[in-house]
Amino acid sequence: MSRNKGNKNSGSKKNAFKSMPKKMKNGGAKGSKPMREKKGGNRKADLLEQVSRFFMNYEGDPVSYKDVARALEISDMSRRQQLIDILLEMVSSGYLVEASHGIYKLNPRNGAVIGKIVAKRGGGAILEPEDGGEEIIINDRNLNKSAVGDKVKVRLFAHRPGKEQEGEVVEVLEHSRETFVGKLQVKEGYAFLLVDNRILGNDIFVPLDKINGGKDNDKAIVRILDWAEKGRNPVGEVIEVLGASGDNNAEMHAILCEYDLPYSYPEEIEKFADQIPDEISAEEIAKRKDMRDVPTFTIDPKDAKDFDDALSFRVLDDGLYEVGVHIADVTHYVKLGEIIEEEAVKRATSIYLVDRTIPMLPERLCNKVCSLRPNEEKLCYSVIFKMDKDAHVKDYEIVHTVINSDRRFTYEDAQQVIETKEGDMKEEILALDDLAKKLREERFKKGAIAFEREEVRFEIDETGKPIDVYFKVSKDANKLIEEFMLLANRTVAEHIGKAKSGEKAKTFVYRIHDNPDPEKLSNLTQFISRFGYKLNITGKNNEVSSAINNLLDKVQGTKEQNLIETIAIRSMAKAIYSIDNVGHYGLAFDYYTHFTSPIRRYPDMMVHRLLDRYAAGQKSADTKTYEELCKHCSDREQVAASAERASIKYKQVEFMKDHLGQVYDGVISGVTEWGIYVELAQNKCEGMIPMRDLDDDYYMFDEKNYCIIGKRTGRKFQLGDEVVVRIARADLDKKQLDYELIEKK
């Protein structure tokens, strides 16, 4: 793929092949437009696509190469020879059948593929087939009125060896959404909503009588009213104006709308929550294990308000330690069938943008009634451990409790106690820190992987504008909380998942993380070898994970650290929720669940209810219901994470907008056919050097080796190379930074 490969334009052609059905005269799908070849592009690839489309849609008798040449208006002899070569390759690959000598037709096995458009990239989109096959790439011009999230039917183009499978949308089976967010462009006589082209390939036409008070440059939400068969653009109406472009609230709400996420709580549910009493009756306390007199505290970020976990600690008479992991008893207040429950299922998770939290539960519940605030009696679901000084668990119980937290610590507060060995509750914190370190050491011995990437954070002013970038660093106080949450989650999963002899395991919600794909691990091994590292990917799981940990240790503090950590993470499977337990590879746990954050995660609420169900001796829960809920929660988690990343990207672009023209050191973090991505060393802000700006040569994209290579000079730009760049452009609407290459180090 060359650096000057651009979008193909469409135009009309007079077709000489009179005998063909009308809809086939351009060799394209019904309603599609013929293509002109890209100047300087891959002419053979263009011709291959045109021939593929011709045969996909041709309904007549088998045809000769001359018939195809006439249909595509190919008269040049060299191009006709290229056409013959392509037809022979298509027969060889099984895409076409040679009905008789020199007469061709589409192989009937090359039918349609049904799937979901999961993402946009560069000048196209990615289709995930329903049957679980390989991803299919769909060029923008072949999306035919489909958007990200839509379920579509796709016809495949002839597959080129060594290239990704490409195709064309022939029918939209199910639209995933009817509303889109974007920026209004209001002119005299008409208006358009300019939609992010990563979601929809067409802007939306809005009649002036349907702009609902929107003004030029406003962010707005538009509902599509009509998308006529012959219409280039859909027609819509403004249903909500979010505010002026650049306004922080408008932009954050736009990000949430882009991912079909809520940005406010329904008023009727807020009112319902206001009726929930926060007093705890004596009768309720009598049903529970009373731990109000046990030293208890919370450790959370300094800006947190929803404290959903607390720790207690005391030394028992037999010298063992009692450690309580106390979790807000959300399901005591949120009942099945109530409107709060229905909204919690729908949301499935809280969402954390750069400057705000969009909670899963109404604010009264998450920040007051359920939050384990200091010096207030609170209802909890607890796992209480008896441990020896070496952090070995001797016994545990899972029980409903009532607690009263003595102190609210920030992570910084607790870290100071750990480092100085002075401060409030120092005996409890220091003892728990010692146990946590031993738990952590044992976990890594068994094969847990130490993924601890730096997280970008922003210091923002009262208007939401980013004024500084910093990195979140995980210290001992963070790890203390992490280890005891992991221990509680693992214990709860084992408690239900480990069936007694002769019994069948009951339906339960697990947090699973499958083994990494061997091919991806092999690719990781090849990639890191360019930096002089080796990785042994043979042997048992714990041996492979130990090798990965050794690699992560070796790259600490190097220029390639962030890059190799990123590629290593990408080689791993995604953690999801499921009723089918396959263990958690990354944590090296055979059983794992999410029990410890029911204020912000719906799966934890499911786990609490299943624990109650089985403690009461009831039969196993319905597998189909819980598997569907697990899939829904996994999907919503991914959508929320995408929105969170989008808010970070927006703030990075907003921050760098004030640094246009400045020069920074960076490292190449991604290589694609349309440009080189560079991550700045100083603040991790990622931007792109567009391929069109590399005008000293004609660059070819080498996907296998993560690089581009100059055809004339052989100059190479590879993943991990150090470069110096200048900030050239900052486009807030596209959340995109463009860099200018100054030099390669």
XYZ file of C-alpha atoms in Angstrom:
745
model
C 0.000 0.000 0.000
C 1.557 3.295 -1.004
C 1.653 6.502 0.891
C -0.425 8.356 -1.682
C -3.264 5.886 -1.794
C -6.436 7.931 -1.594
C -10.186 7.377 -1.653
C -11.702 6.215 -4.888
C -14.118 8.622 -6.457
C -17.343 7.627 -8.085
C -18.674 8.676 -11.459
C -20.894 7.486 -14.254
C -19.788 5.518 -17.281
C -21.523 4.565 -20.449
C -21.595 0.795 -20.592
C -21.059 -0.951 -23.894
C -22.162 -4.372 -22.688
C -25.825 -4.013 -23.762
C -26.896 -7.572 -23.062
C -26.362 -7.329 -19.337
C -29.167 -6.625 -16.855
C -29.454 -2.913 -16.155
C -28.319 -3.183 -12.561
C -25.118 -4.877 -13.699
C -23.962 -2.343 -16.251
C -21.453 -0.789 -13.881
C -20.325 -4.113 -12.497
C -21.513 -2.955 -9.079
C -24.189 -3.629 -6.492
C -27.662 -2.247 -6.910
C -27.586 1.456 -6.169
C -23.792 1.604 -6.063
C -21.649 3.827 -8.246
C -18.810 2.691 -10.508
C -15.276 3.423 -9.444
C -12.421 5.230 -11.035
C -9.042 3.812 -10.293
C -6.831 5.480 -7.774
C -4.071 7.570 -9.161
C -0.835 5.991 -8.097
C -2.748 3.303 -6.247
C -2.695 -0.463 -6.616
C -4.271 -0.829 -10.080
C -4.447 -4.618 -9.907
C -6.187 -4.524 -6.515
C -8.687 -2.024 -7.924
C -9.385 -4.226 -10.928
C -9.722 -7.310 -8.731
C -12.405 -5.556 -6.677
C -14.299 -4.440 -9.800
C -14.233 -7.957 -11.234
C -15.363 -9.406 -7.900
C -18.280 -7.013 -7.732
C -19.187 -7.736 -11.337
C -19.506 -11.474 -10.726
C -21.227 -11.032 -7.356
C -24.088 -9.197 -9.006
C -24.174 -10.649 -12.523
C -27.209 -12.896 -13.021
C -26.822 -13.888 -16.681
C -25.124 -16.774 -18.468
C -21.408 -17.533 -17.926
C -19.216 -14.950 -19.633
C -15.849 -14.724 -21.375
C -13.040 -12.392 -20.449
C -14.033 -10.199 -23.418
C -17.548 -9.833 -21.996
C -16.085 -8.737 -18.641
C -13.668 -6.363 -20.369
C -16.536 -4.721 -22.271
C -18.618 -4.406 -19.089
C -15.746 -2.722 -17.273
C -14.743 -0.707 -20.351
C -11.221 -2.119 -20.512
C -9.706 -1.644 -23.956
C -5.987 -1.275 -23.238
C -4.190 -4.533 -24.075
C -1.967 -4.512 -20.991
C -5.021 -4.102 -18.789
C -6.814 -6.872 -20.690
C -3.863 -9.176 -20.021
C -4.064 -8.190 -16.349
C -7.771 -9.062 -16.445
C -6.995 -12.507 -17.860
C -4.433 -13.069 -15.069
C -6.989 -12.048 -12.450
C -9.668 -14.357 -13.874
C -7.241 -17.295 -13.819
C -6.241 -16.468 -10.217
C -9.920 -16.318 -9.233
C -10.490 -19.763 -10.735
C -7.385 -21.092 -8.985
C -8.569 -19.727 -5.617
C -12.043 -21.225 -6.111
C -13.811 -17.891 -6.306
C -14.843 -18.486 -9.947
C -15.679 -21.650 -11.852
C -14.585 -22.118 -15.485
C -17.867 -23.402 -16.970
C -16.094 -24.193 -20.232
C -12.787 -23.130 -21.718
C -12.480 -19.349 -21.227
C -16.052 -18.994 -19.903
C -16.471 -17.991 -16.247
C -19.142 -17.821 -13.562
C -19.245 -17.214 -9.805
C -18.661 -20.281 -7.663
C -22.070 -20.870 -6.014
C -20.303 -21.614 -2.725
C -19.282 -17.974 -2.476
C -22.511 -16.880 -0.805
C -23.262 -14.068 1.609
C -21.768 -13.655 5.078
C -23.867 -12.220 7.889
C -22.217 -10.331 10.710
C -21.890 -7.159 12.735
C -19.857 -4.085 11.875
C -17.772 -3.718 15.024
C -15.465 -0.803 14.250
C -14.249 1.703 11.682
C -10.614 2.049 10.772
C -8.878 4.298 8.291
C -10.962 4.265 5.137
C -13.093 1.271 6.009
C -14.830 -0.882 8.598
C -14.396 -4.273 10.238
C -17.111 -6.925 10.043
C -17.229 -9.701 12.636
C -19.024 -12.710 11.075
C -21.749 -14.438 13.091
C -20.162 -17.821 12.448
C -16.964 -16.759 14.199
C -14.851 -16.706 11.040
C -12.083 -14.270 10.183
C -12.820 -10.541 10.215
C -13.837 -8.982 6.895
C -12.727 -5.524 5.793
C -15.307 -3.279 4.136
C -14.134 -0.152 2.361
C -16.121 3.024 3.124
C -17.508 3.141 -0.409
C -18.881 -0.392 0.080
C -20.695 0.207 3.373
C -23.910 1.061 1.525
C -25.762 2.963 4.269
C -24.605 0.843 7.182
C -23.032 2.067 10.416
C -20.932 0.645 13.238
C -23.048 -1.767 15.263
C -25.352 -2.735 12.383
C -26.085 -6.338 11.477
C -25.497 -6.714 7.746
C -25.259 -9.166 4.877
C -21.941 -9.012 3.021
C -20.783 -10.480 -0.271
C -17.108 -11.335 -0.370
C -14.615 -10.124 -2.943
C -12.068 -12.520 -4.354
C -9.430 -13.085 -1.726
C -5.923 -11.940 -2.497
C -3.188 -14.197 -1.040
C -1.577 -12.643 2.010
C -4.232 -9.904 2.218
C -7.261 -9.445 4.454
C -10.590 -10.673 3.162
C -12.678 -7.792 1.795
C -16.353 -7.493 0.999
C -19.326 -5.254 0.321
C -22.534 -4.699 2.293
C -25.489 -5.786 0.163
C -28.200 -5.455 2.822
C -28.607 -3.913 6.268
C -30.519 -6.510 8.296
C -30.737 -4.590 11.550
C -29.756 -1.026 12.400
C -28.152 -0.766 15.826
C -29.268 2.832 16.349
C -31.513 5.511 14.928
C -29.821 8.497 16.579
C -26.404 9.985 15.902
C -24.395 12.760 17.490
C -22.293 15.324 15.689
C -21.758 18.986 14.882
C -24.435 21.036 13.144
C -23.537 22.913 10.008
C -26.354 25.414 9.416
C -26.415 27.339 6.131
C -29.002 29.452 4.385
C -31.630 26.998 3.220
C -30.253 23.759 4.662
C -28.360 22.099 7.498
C -26.255 18.981 7.996
C -25.164 17.020 11.039
C -21.479 16.240 10.533
C -21.156 12.742 11.988
C -17.916 11.168 13.203
C -16.856 9.077 10.225
C -15.779 6.275 12.566
C -19.490 5.574 13.128
C -21.296 6.555 9.937
C -19.894 7.214 6.485
C -22.489 9.854 5.536
C -23.446 13.178 7.087
C -27.142 13.619 7.872
C -29.264 16.205 6.027
C -31.512 18.192 8.394
C -34.314 20.407 6.991
C -34.291 23.850 8.585
C -37.720 23.258 10.124
C -36.278 20.297 12.023
C -33.147 21.781 13.610
C -34.992 22.358 16.924
C -33.270 25.668 17.691
C -29.833 24.353 16.881
C -27.219 26.798 15.649
C -24.196 26.477 13.424
C -21.373 24.677 15.267
C -23.644 23.232 17.979
C -23.252 19.645 19.116
C -26.580 17.893 18.614
C -28.347 14.529 18.555
C -30.248 13.719 15.365
C -32.749 10.952 14.693
C -32.783 9.529 11.159
C -36.215 9.868 9.589
C -35.556 8.535 6.111
C -32.784 7.113 3.994
C -34.220 6.791 0.523
C -32.888 4.064 -1.739
C -31.355 6.596 -4.118
C -30.501 9.211 -1.535
C -26.876 9.922 -0.858
C -27.501 11.233 2.653
C -30.012 10.199 5.284
C -32.573 12.799 6.383
C -33.026 13.497 10.079
C -34.346 15.799 12.767
C -32.584 17.306 15.776
C -33.993 15.796 18.970
C -31.573 17.467 21.387
C -29.040 20.279 21.253
C -26.128 19.507 23.595
C -24.419 22.906 23.414
C -21.713 24.706 21.515
C -18.787 22.725 20.115
C -15.840 22.994 22.478
C -18.007 23.368 25.580
C -16.832 20.702 28.017
C -20.287 19.430 29.018
C -21.445 19.345 25.408
C -18.355 17.396 24.336
C -18.542 14.860 27.182
C -22.262 14.332 26.561
C -21.511 13.927 22.855
C -18.987 11.164 23.629
C -21.574 9.344 25.728
C -24.202 9.713 22.984
C -21.717 8.472 20.391
C -21.510 5.183 22.308
C -25.238 5.154 23.074
C -24.590 5.690 26.789
C -26.715 7.761 29.187
C -25.466 11.045 30.622
C -28.265 11.674 33.136
C -30.443 9.601 35.425
C -34.193 9.240 34.783
C -36.076 11.537 37.144
C -38.642 8.903 38.145
C -35.862 6.538 39.278
C -34.148 9.309 41.264
C -37.481 9.964 43.000
C -37.904 6.237 43.705
C -34.410 6.142 45.227
C -35.212 9.155 47.423
C -37.883 7.048 49.142
C -35.402 4.352 50.228
C -34.714 4.783 53.957
C -31.111 4.964 55.107
C -31.881 4.037 58.720
C -31.074 0.470 59.738
C -33.627 -1.242 61.966
C -32.736 -3.231 65.068
C -34.423 -6.251 63.462
C -32.082 -6.068 60.474
C -28.983 -5.739 62.676
C -30.110 -8.792 64.656
C -30.039 -10.901 61.476
C -26.416 -10.021 60.768
C -22.939 -10.546 62.135
C -22.240 -7.392 64.133
C -18.760 -6.037 63.363
C -19.311 -2.420 64.343
C -16.665 -2.586 67.075
C -13.925 -4.116 64.914
C -11.301 -1.616 63.614
C -12.431 -0.856 60.044
C -11.400 1.604 57.338
C -11.733 2.400 53.635
C -8.987 3.334 51.138
C -10.107 5.029 47.927
C -9.044 7.700 45.409
C -9.143 11.225 46.826
C -12.087 12.238 44.642
C -14.171 9.083 45.286
C -17.627 9.267 46.855
C -18.870 5.704 46.327
C -16.964 3.655 48.901
C -18.043 0.094 48.130
C -15.349 -1.817 50.036
C -13.820 -1.636 53.507
C -11.257 -3.694 55.416
C -11.285 -4.693 59.049
C -8.455 -6.213 61.068
C -7.930 -7.662 64.521
C -5.721 -10.260 66.205
C -7.632 -13.255 67.579
C -6.960 -15.034 70.877
C -5.295 -17.952 69.093
C -2.821 -15.589 67.428
C -4.460 -15.776 64.015
C -5.467 -12.616 62.189
C -9.086 -11.875 61.328
C -9.326 -9.898 58.095
C -12.744 -8.734 56.959
C -13.420 -7.708 53.364
C -16.687 -5.794 53.639
C -18.681 -4.975 50.515
C -21.688 -2.658 50.302
C -24.877 -4.734 50.469
C -26.481 -3.143 47.419
C -29.007 -5.920 46.785
C -30.545 -5.290 50.222
C -31.758 -1.982 48.816
C -32.187 -2.804 45.100
C -34.837 -5.470 44.599
C -35.615 -7.592 41.555
C -38.449 -6.152 39.493
C -38.028 -2.579 40.729
C -37.231 0.259 38.333
C -33.788 0.821 39.901
C -32.917 -2.805 39.184
C -34.123 -2.525 35.588
C -31.986 0.576 35.025
C -28.966 -1.097 36.659
C -29.298 -4.078 34.294
C -29.543 -1.757 31.307
C -26.442 0.237 32.295
C -24.517 -2.767 33.719
C -21.599 -0.557 34.807
C -20.629 2.904 35.954
C -18.728 4.948 33.385
C -15.636 6.967 34.254
C -14.837 9.807 31.885
C -11.923 12.164 32.473
C -13.958 14.682 34.462
C -17.022 12.803 35.700
C -18.644 9.542 36.724
C -21.911 8.367 35.197
C -23.131 5.981 37.898
C -24.913 2.679 37.462
C -27.126 3.441 40.469
C -28.882 6.658 41.524
C -26.635 9.072 43.390
C -28.537 8.647 46.662
C -27.673 4.954 46.686
C -24.098 4.994 45.373
C -22.871 8.051 47.295
C -24.965 7.876 50.450
C -27.152 4.902 51.383
C -24.801 2.137 50.187
C -21.482 4.012 50.408
C -19.367 2.850 53.366
C -18.841 6.338 54.743
C -16.914 6.769 58.017
C -18.719 6.861 61.351
C -21.969 5.566 59.852
C -23.558 2.155 60.378
C -23.665 0.321 57.048
C -24.961 -3.019 55.776
C -22.384 -5.224 54.063
C -21.867 -8.590 52.446
C -18.538 -9.746 53.844
C -15.885 -12.400 53.435
C -14.144 -12.817 56.783
C -10.832 -14.632 56.768
C -8.758 -16.249 59.484
C -5.136 -16.012 58.365
C -1.753 -16.796 59.835
C 1.159 -14.366 59.696
C 2.305 -15.934 56.393
C -1.019 -14.990 54.747
C -2.280 -18.570 54.589
C -6.085 -18.709 54.841
C -7.071 -21.122 57.626
C -10.818 -20.526 57.464
C -13.376 -18.120 56.045
C -17.067 -17.281 56.166
C -19.273 -15.408 53.716
C -21.860 -13.563 55.722
C -24.109 -10.504 55.890
C -22.734 -7.970 58.378
C -23.194 -4.501 59.815
C -20.073 -2.329 60.139
C -19.063 1.156 61.192
C -15.948 2.440 59.402
C -13.545 4.302 61.711
C -11.655 6.208 59.059
C -11.710 7.109 55.380
C -8.190 7.046 53.870
C -7.155 8.248 50.453
C -4.497 6.156 48.745
C -2.030 8.939 49.499
C -2.970 8.885 53.210
C -2.514 5.125 53.481
C 0.724 5.220 51.494
C 2.158 7.733 53.944
C 1.323 5.409 56.860
C 3.038 2.515 55.050
C 6.147 4.568 54.251
C 6.499 6.409 57.596
C 5.005 3.697 59.809
C 3.173 6.484 61.613
C -0.413 7.710 61.568
C -3.987 6.668 62.285
C -4.615 2.912 62.449
C -0.977 2.205 61.653
C -1.011 -1.256 63.313
C -3.911 -2.410 61.135
C -2.577 -0.880 57.912
C 0.966 -2.152 58.380
C -0.216 -5.674 59.246
C -2.493 -5.782 56.211
C 0.271 -4.383 53.992
C 2.574 -7.203 55.123
C -0.107 -9.831 54.394
C -0.868 -8.267 51.006
C 2.788 -8.435 49.965
C 2.858 -12.143 50.838
C -0.374 -12.801 48.938
C 1.045 -10.982 45.941
C 4.321 -12.898 46.025
C 2.472 -16.209 46.155
C 0.189 -15.171 43.299
C 3.119 -14.417 41.012
C 4.809 -17.682 41.971
C 1.752 -19.475 40.628
C 1.912 -17.658 37.298
C 0.008 -14.366 37.585
C 1.105 -11.768 35.025
C 2.234 -8.321 36.170
C 0.450 -5.973 33.778
C 0.809 -2.574 35.441
C 0.755 0.048 32.705
C 0.914 3.732 33.461
C -2.518 5.357 33.276
C -2.857 8.869 31.878
C -4.628 11.363 34.136
C -5.422 15.052 33.673
C -5.462 17.997 35.983
C -8.433 20.057 34.827
C -9.687 23.527 35.742
C -13.223 24.506 36.745
C -14.326 24.644 33.085
C -13.045 21.130 32.341
C -10.005 22.343 30.385
C -6.903 20.155 30.874
C -4.002 22.146 32.283
C -1.580 19.299 32.967
C -1.020 15.612 32.261
C 0.279 13.159 34.842
C 0.456 9.401 35.314
C -1.264 7.255 37.884
C 1.295 5.122 39.706
C 0.239 2.034 41.637
C 1.954 1.976 45.039
C 1.750 -0.297 48.085
C -1.550 1.203 49.292
C -3.173 0.421 45.928
C -1.734 -3.081 45.962
C -2.950 -3.667 49.535
C -6.558 -3.097 48.478
C -6.064 -4.997 45.226
C -4.786 -8.159 46.905
C -7.625 -8.420 49.406
C -10.251 -7.753 46.742
C -8.660 -10.486 44.609
C -8.657 -12.845 47.585
C -12.348 -12.193 48.308
C -13.347 -12.593 44.656
C -11.405 -15.831 44.299
C -12.781 -17.239 47.557
C -16.401 -16.519 46.611
C -15.895 -18.153 43.183
C -14.359 -21.258 44.754
C -17.097 -21.367 47.402
C -19.741 -21.924 44.724
C -17.680 -23.278 41.823
C -15.935 -26.138 43.608
C -18.728 -28.707 43.653
C -18.726 -31.360 46.349
C -18.026 -34.922 45.322
C -20.964 -36.352 43.381
C -22.641 -32.959 42.960
C -22.959 -30.809 39.878
C -21.643 -27.228 40.079
C -24.424 -24.663 40.343
C -24.928 -21.852 37.830
C -22.674 -18.958 38.768
C -21.145 -15.803 37.293
C -17.409 -16.055 36.679
C -14.879 -13.511 35.506
C -12.887 -15.547 33.007
C -9.697 -14.870 31.083
C -8.824 -17.511 28.507
C -5.322 -18.638 27.569
C -3.598 -16.416 24.995
C -3.798 -17.279 21.319
C -0.585 -19.166 20.349
C -0.384 -17.241 17.061
C -0.532 -13.896 18.880
C 2.167 -15.055 21.301
C 4.283 -16.089 18.333
C 3.806 -12.624 16.802
C 4.808 -11.062 20.140
C 7.965 -13.174 20.178
C 8.896 -12.040 16.671
C 8.190 -8.414 17.488
C 10.294 -8.209 20.680
C 13.203 -9.951 18.956
C 13.751 -6.679 17.064
C 14.645 -5.105 20.401
C 16.926 -7.958 21.424
C 14.479 -9.760 23.727
C 13.501 -13.416 23.744
C 10.312 -15.079 24.978
C 9.823 -18.810 25.528
C 6.192 -19.569 24.698
C 6.394 -23.346 25.090
C 5.642 -25.271 28.248
C 2.922 -25.102 30.889
C 0.792 -22.013 31.502
C 2.772 -20.929 34.565
C 6.048 -21.306 32.648
C 4.795 -19.108 29.802
C 3.388 -16.494 32.197
C 6.679 -16.519 34.117
C 8.512 -15.834 30.836
C 6.133 -12.938 30.098
C 6.781 -11.519 33.575
C 10.528 -11.742 33.005
C 10.086 -9.824 29.761
C 8.001 -7.140 31.489
C 10.680 -6.815 34.175
C 13.438 -6.418 31.582
C 11.673 -3.630 29.679
C 11.079 -1.516 32.791
C 12.559 1.947 32.269
C 13.435 1.392 28.612
C 12.214 3.505 25.706
C 10.301 0.531 24.357
C 8.583 -0.307 27.681
C 5.166 1.133 26.912
C 5.207 -0.275 23.397
C 6.113 -3.830 24.390
C 3.626 -3.767 27.269
C 0.925 -2.661 24.822
C 1.724 -5.432 22.318
C 1.903 -7.990 25.153
C -1.536 -6.964 26.416
C -2.925 -7.225 22.873
C -1.651 -10.793 22.673
C -3.869 -11.718 25.627
C -7.524 -12.719 25.452
C -10.137 -10.280 26.791
C -11.512 -10.934 30.259
C -15.286 -11.412 30.146
C -18.188 -12.635 32.264
C -19.495 -16.161 31.720
C -21.238 -19.036 33.482
C -18.685 -21.395 31.893
C -15.613 -21.285 34.085
C -12.271 -21.629 32.290
C -10.281 -19.853 35.000
C -8.436 -16.561 34.857
C -5.128 -16.863 33.012
C -3.791 -13.403 33.855
C -4.368 -13.836 37.593
C -3.464 -17.551 37.588
C -6.728 -18.401 39.392
C -8.766 -21.529 38.645
C -11.853 -19.753 40.000
C -12.546 -16.045 39.915
C -15.575 -13.751 40.017
C -16.508 -10.139 40.720
C -18.024 -9.711 44.183
C -16.377 -6.566 45.502
C -17.888 -3.636 43.533
C -21.701 -3.926 43.394
C -22.157 -0.137 43.464
C -20.526 0.164 40.049
C -20.836 -3.298 38.411
C -24.006 -5.289 37.837
C -22.240 -8.716 37.727
C -21.312 -8.207 41.390
C -25.000 -7.731 42.196
C -25.752 -11.002 40.364
C -23.078 -12.751 42.425
C -24.533 -11.412 45.704
C -27.989 -12.690 44.759
C -26.694 -16.120 43.737
C -24.828 -16.429 47.030
C -28.083 -15.711 48.886
C -29.982 -18.155 46.687
C -27.616 -21.033 47.348
C -27.176 -20.215 51.036
C -30.966 -20.637 51.309
C -30.712 -24.096 49.743
C -32.512 -23.188 46.523
C -31.931 -25.021 43.242
C -29.429 -23.911 40.618
C -30.346 -20.749 38.704
C -31.377 -20.784 35.037
C -28.266 -21.035 32.862
C -29.707 -19.296 29.798
C -30.820 -16.231 31.777
C -27.451 -15.782 33.438
C -25.405 -16.426 30.301
C -27.386 -13.741 28.472
C -26.817 -11.339 31.380
C -23.093 -12.172 31.355
C -22.840 -11.415 27.643
C -24.771 -8.160 28.084
C -22.497 -7.054 30.935
C -19.359 -7.941 28.967
C -20.622 -5.948 25.991
C -21.538 -2.896 28.096
C -18.158 -3.034 29.810
C -16.422 -2.809 26.424
C -18.626 0.082 25.298
C -17.970 1.972 28.546
C -14.221 1.411 28.159
C -14.379 2.792 24.605
C -16.153 5.922 25.843
C -13.584 6.345 28.596
C -10.758 6.098 26.052
C -12.538 8.602 23.795
C -12.743 11.129 26.646
C -9.023 10.685 27.330
C -8.232 11.135 23.642
C -10.365 14.285 23.489
C -8.569 15.785 26.480
C -5.183 14.867 25.003
C -6.061 16.704 21.789
C -7.469 19.640 23.767
C -4.289 19.791 25.849
C -1.960 19.618 22.839
C -3.975 22.280 20.976
C -2.135 24.806 23.143
C 1.210 23.336 22.063
C 0.964 23.606 18.267
C 4.364 24.032 16.647
C 6.259 22.616 19.625
C 8.747 19.772 19.145
C 8.718 16.519 21.161
C 10.538 13.200 21.315
C 8.349 10.207 20.621
C 8.246 6.554 19.689
C 6.369 4.944 16.792
C 3.425 3.204 18.477
C 1.524 2.037 15.407
C 2.043 1.588 11.675
C -0.851 1.471 9.208
C -1.405 1.931 5.506
C -2.646 5.481 6.108
C -0.006 6.742 8.530
C 2.444 6.301 11.382
C 1.215 6.704 14.953
C 3.633 8.304 17.404
C 3.353 8.398 21.193
C 5.095 11.340 22.850
C 7.596 10.379 25.542
C 6.686 13.309 27.789
C 2.934 12.820 28.137
C 1.925 9.680 26.172
C -0.277 11.732 23.803
C -0.621 9.790 20.570
C -0.912 11.384 17.146
C -0.371 10.444 13.540
C 2.056 11.383 10.797
C -0.207 11.030 7.719
C 1.325 8.955 4.937
C 0.624 11.774 2.481
C 3.016 14.013 4.447
C 5.941 11.621 3.971
C 6.719 13.078 0.571
C 10.398 12.149 0.252
C 9.551 8.712 -1.160
C 6.804 6.299 -2.171
C 6.214 4.222 1.010
C 4.926 0.644 1.076
C 3.137 -0.777 4.135
C 4.639 -4.029 5.463
C 1.946 -5.305 7.814
C 3.815 -8.424 8.914
C 6.884 -6.495 10.062
C 5.052 -3.465 11.536
C 6.780 -0.992 9.239
C 6.661 1.107 6.094
C 9.521 1.088 3.603
C 10.465 3.667 0.990
C 10.361 2.079 -2.465
C 13.239 4.161 -3.829
C 15.431 4.781 -0.768
C 14.618 1.744 1.372
C 14.113 4.105 4.304
C 12.207 2.259 7.020
C 9.904 3.408 9.820
C 9.190 0.593 12.250
C 7.164 0.097 15.405
C 9.352 1.187 18.316
C 11.579 3.583 16.365
C 12.417 6.834 18.142
C 11.483 9.990 16.272
C 11.256 13.731 16.793
C 7.980 15.362 15.771
C 6.329 18.762 15.678
C 2.667 19.215 16.674
C 1.056 20.183 13.353
C -2.720 19.970 13.821
C -5.200 19.293 16.636
C -8.718 18.411 15.460
C -11.102 18.258 18.420
C -14.060 17.114 16.315
C -12.138 14.035 15.149
C -10.207 13.690 18.438
C -7.116 13.554 16.259
C -3.573 14.886 16.511
C -1.400 15.209 13.408
C 2.357 15.335 13.806
C 5.056 16.462 11.400
C 8.189 14.329 11.230
C 11.332 16.289 12.095
C 13.798 13.421 12.222
C 14.194 9.744 12.918
C 16.734 9.062 15.641
